[in-house]
Amino acid sequence: MQKRISFEAENFVPEWAEDYSEDKFSVYYTCFLSTKENSHHLNISEDVLRKYADTILGTFLVAKLQNGDATTHMSDEIIYGYFPKDQEIVFEEIEESNEKIVKANAYCVISKTYGQEFNDIFSDDNLRNTSVEMMVETE
């Protein structure tokens, strides 16, 4: 069975993704960070998001899977994929509870051979919250 799935919403598959054979890779489109309040109560302004969102490009997607889903950040996370550099971050503006939210989206490539367990978590439910690890300076 071959299919492309997304973390949240799939707009289209970019031309560069055609280089990743569907029998070997899954290409996911995901919102990885936004201006919405996060669990750490860090205020990420739209300016900061737009300026630094592309630092995710060229980095790995890691997860610790347990009971059929990804857990919180753990020391024994496994690399399942990466965010190719040959793309641009897509910013999406939405309104939620009368508040403007800006989302940063990018594509991630996952191996079907080595990341099958990760791909399987999307077989029943295609929407997942995401989490990033980042260095920040606060006042």
Coordinates of C-alpha atoms in Angstrom, one line a residue:
M1 CA 0.0 0.0 0.0
Q2 CA 1.4 3.4 -1.0
K3 CA 0.1 6.7 0.2
R4 CA 1.3 10.1 1.2
I5 CA 0.0 11.4 4.6
S6 CA 0.4 14.6 6.5
F7 CA 0.8 15.7 10.1
E8 CA -1.9 18.3 9.7
A9 CA -2.8 19.4 6.2
E10 CA -1.3 18.5 2.8
N11 CA -1.5 21.3 0.3
F12 CA 0.5 19.8 -2.6
V13 CA 3.7 17.9 -3.0
P14 CA 6.5 20.2 -4.0
E15 CA 8.5 19.4 -7.1
W16 CA 11.7 18.6 -5.1
A17 CA 9.7 15.8 -3.2
E18 CA 9.4 13.9 -6.5
D19 CA 13.0 12.8 -6.0
Y20 CA 11.9 10.8 -3.0
S21 CA 10.4 7.5 -4.3
E22 CA 7.0 6.8 -2.7
D23 CA 8.0 3.2 -2.1
K24 CA 10.9 4.3 0.0
F25 CA 9.8 7.6 1.7
S26 CA 6.8 9.4 3.2
V27 CA 6.7 13.1 2.7
Y28 CA 4.8 15.0 5.5
Y29 CA 3.6 18.6 5.6
T30 CA 3.6 19.8 9.1
C31 CA 3.0 22.9 11.3
F32 CA 6.1 22.7 13.5
L33 CA 5.8 26.1 15.4
S34 CA 3.4 29.0 15.8
T35 CA 2.7 32.2 17.6
K36 CA 0.0 30.4 19.7
E37 CA 0.7 30.1 23.4
N38 CA 2.8 27.0 24.0
S39 CA 3.1 24.6 26.9
H40 CA 6.2 26.5 28.2
H41 CA 4.4 29.8 28.1
L42 CA 7.0 31.3 25.8
N43 CA 5.8 34.2 23.7
I44 CA 7.0 33.6 20.1
S45 CA 6.3 36.8 18.3
E46 CA 5.4 36.8 14.6
D47 CA 8.7 38.7 13.8
V48 CA 10.8 36.1 15.7
L49 CA 8.9 33.2 14.1
R50 CA 9.3 34.6 10.6
K51 CA 13.0 35.4 11.2
Y52 CA 14.1 32.0 12.6
A53 CA 11.6 29.4 11.4
D54 CA 13.9 28.3 8.6
T55 CA 16.5 27.1 11.2
I56 CA 14.5 23.9 11.2
L57 CA 15.7 23.1 7.7
G58 CA 18.4 20.5 7.6
T59 CA 17.5 19.2 11.0
F60 CA 16.2 15.8 12.1
L61 CA 12.7 14.8 13.1
V62 CA 13.1 12.7 16.3
A63 CA 10.6 10.9 18.5
K64 CA 10.2 8.4 21.2
L65 CA 7.3 6.1 20.4
Q66 CA 5.3 4.4 23.1
N67 CA 1.9 2.8 23.0
G68 CA 1.4 3.6 19.4
D69 CA 2.1 7.3 19.6
A70 CA 5.0 9.8 20.1
T71 CA 5.8 10.8 23.7
T72 CA 7.3 13.9 25.1
H73 CA 11.0 14.6 24.7
M74 CA 13.1 11.7 26.0
S75 CA 16.8 11.0 26.1
D76 CA 16.4 7.9 23.9
E77 CA 14.6 9.5 21.0
I78 CA 15.2 8.0 17.6
I79 CA 15.8 9.9 14.3
Y80 CA 13.0 9.1 11.9
G81 CA 13.4 11.7 9.3
Y82 CA 14.6 15.2 8.4
F83 CA 13.5 18.5 7.1
P84 CA 15.2 19.0 3.7
K85 CA 17.0 22.3 3.1
D86 CA 15.6 22.6 -0.5
Q87 CA 12.3 24.2 0.6
E88 CA 10.9 27.3 2.0
I89 CA 8.9 27.7 5.1
V90 CA 5.2 28.3 4.5
F91 CA 3.5 30.7 6.8
E92 CA -0.2 30.5 7.4
E93 CA -2.3 33.0 9.3
I94 CA -5.5 31.9 11.0
E95 CA -7.8 33.4 13.6
E96 CA -8.5 31.5 16.7
S97 CA -10.7 32.9 19.6
N98 CA -10.4 36.3 18.0
E99 CA -6.6 36.1 18.0
K100 CA -4.3 36.1 15.0
I101 CA -2.1 33.0 15.0
V102 CA 0.8 32.6 12.5
K103 CA 1.9 29.0 11.8
A104 CA 5.2 27.9 10.3
N105 CA 4.9 24.8 8.1
A106 CA 7.5 22.7 6.3
Y107 CA 7.9 19.3 4.7
C108 CA 9.6 16.4 6.5
V109 CA 10.9 13.2 4.8
I110 CA 10.6 9.9 6.6
S111 CA 12.1 6.5 5.6
K112 CA 9.4 3.9 5.1
T113 CA 12.0 1.2 5.8
Y114 CA 13.6 2.6 8.9
G115 CA 10.7 4.8 10.0
Q116 CA 7.8 2.4 9.6
E117 CA 6.8 2.4 13.2
F118 CA 6.7 6.3 13.0
N119 CA 4.6 6.2 9.8
D120 CA 2.2 3.7 11.5
I121 CA 1.0 6.3 14.1
F122 CA -0.8 8.2 11.3
S123 CA -2.7 5.2 10.0
D124 CA -5.8 5.9 12.1
D125 CA -5.4 9.6 13.1
N126 CA -3.7 12.0 10.8
L127 CA -3.5 15.0 13.2
R128 CA -0.7 15.3 15.8
N129 CA 0.6 18.1 18.0
T130 CA 4.2 18.8 17.4
S131 CA 7.0 19.8 19.6
V132 CA 10.4 21.4 18.9
E133 CA 13.6 21.7 20.8
M134 CA 15.1 25.2 20.6
M135 CA 17.6 27.5 22.2
V136 CA 16.0 30.8 23.3
E137 CA 17.0 34.0 25.0
T138 CA 14.5 35.5 27.4
E139 CA 14.4 38.6 29.5

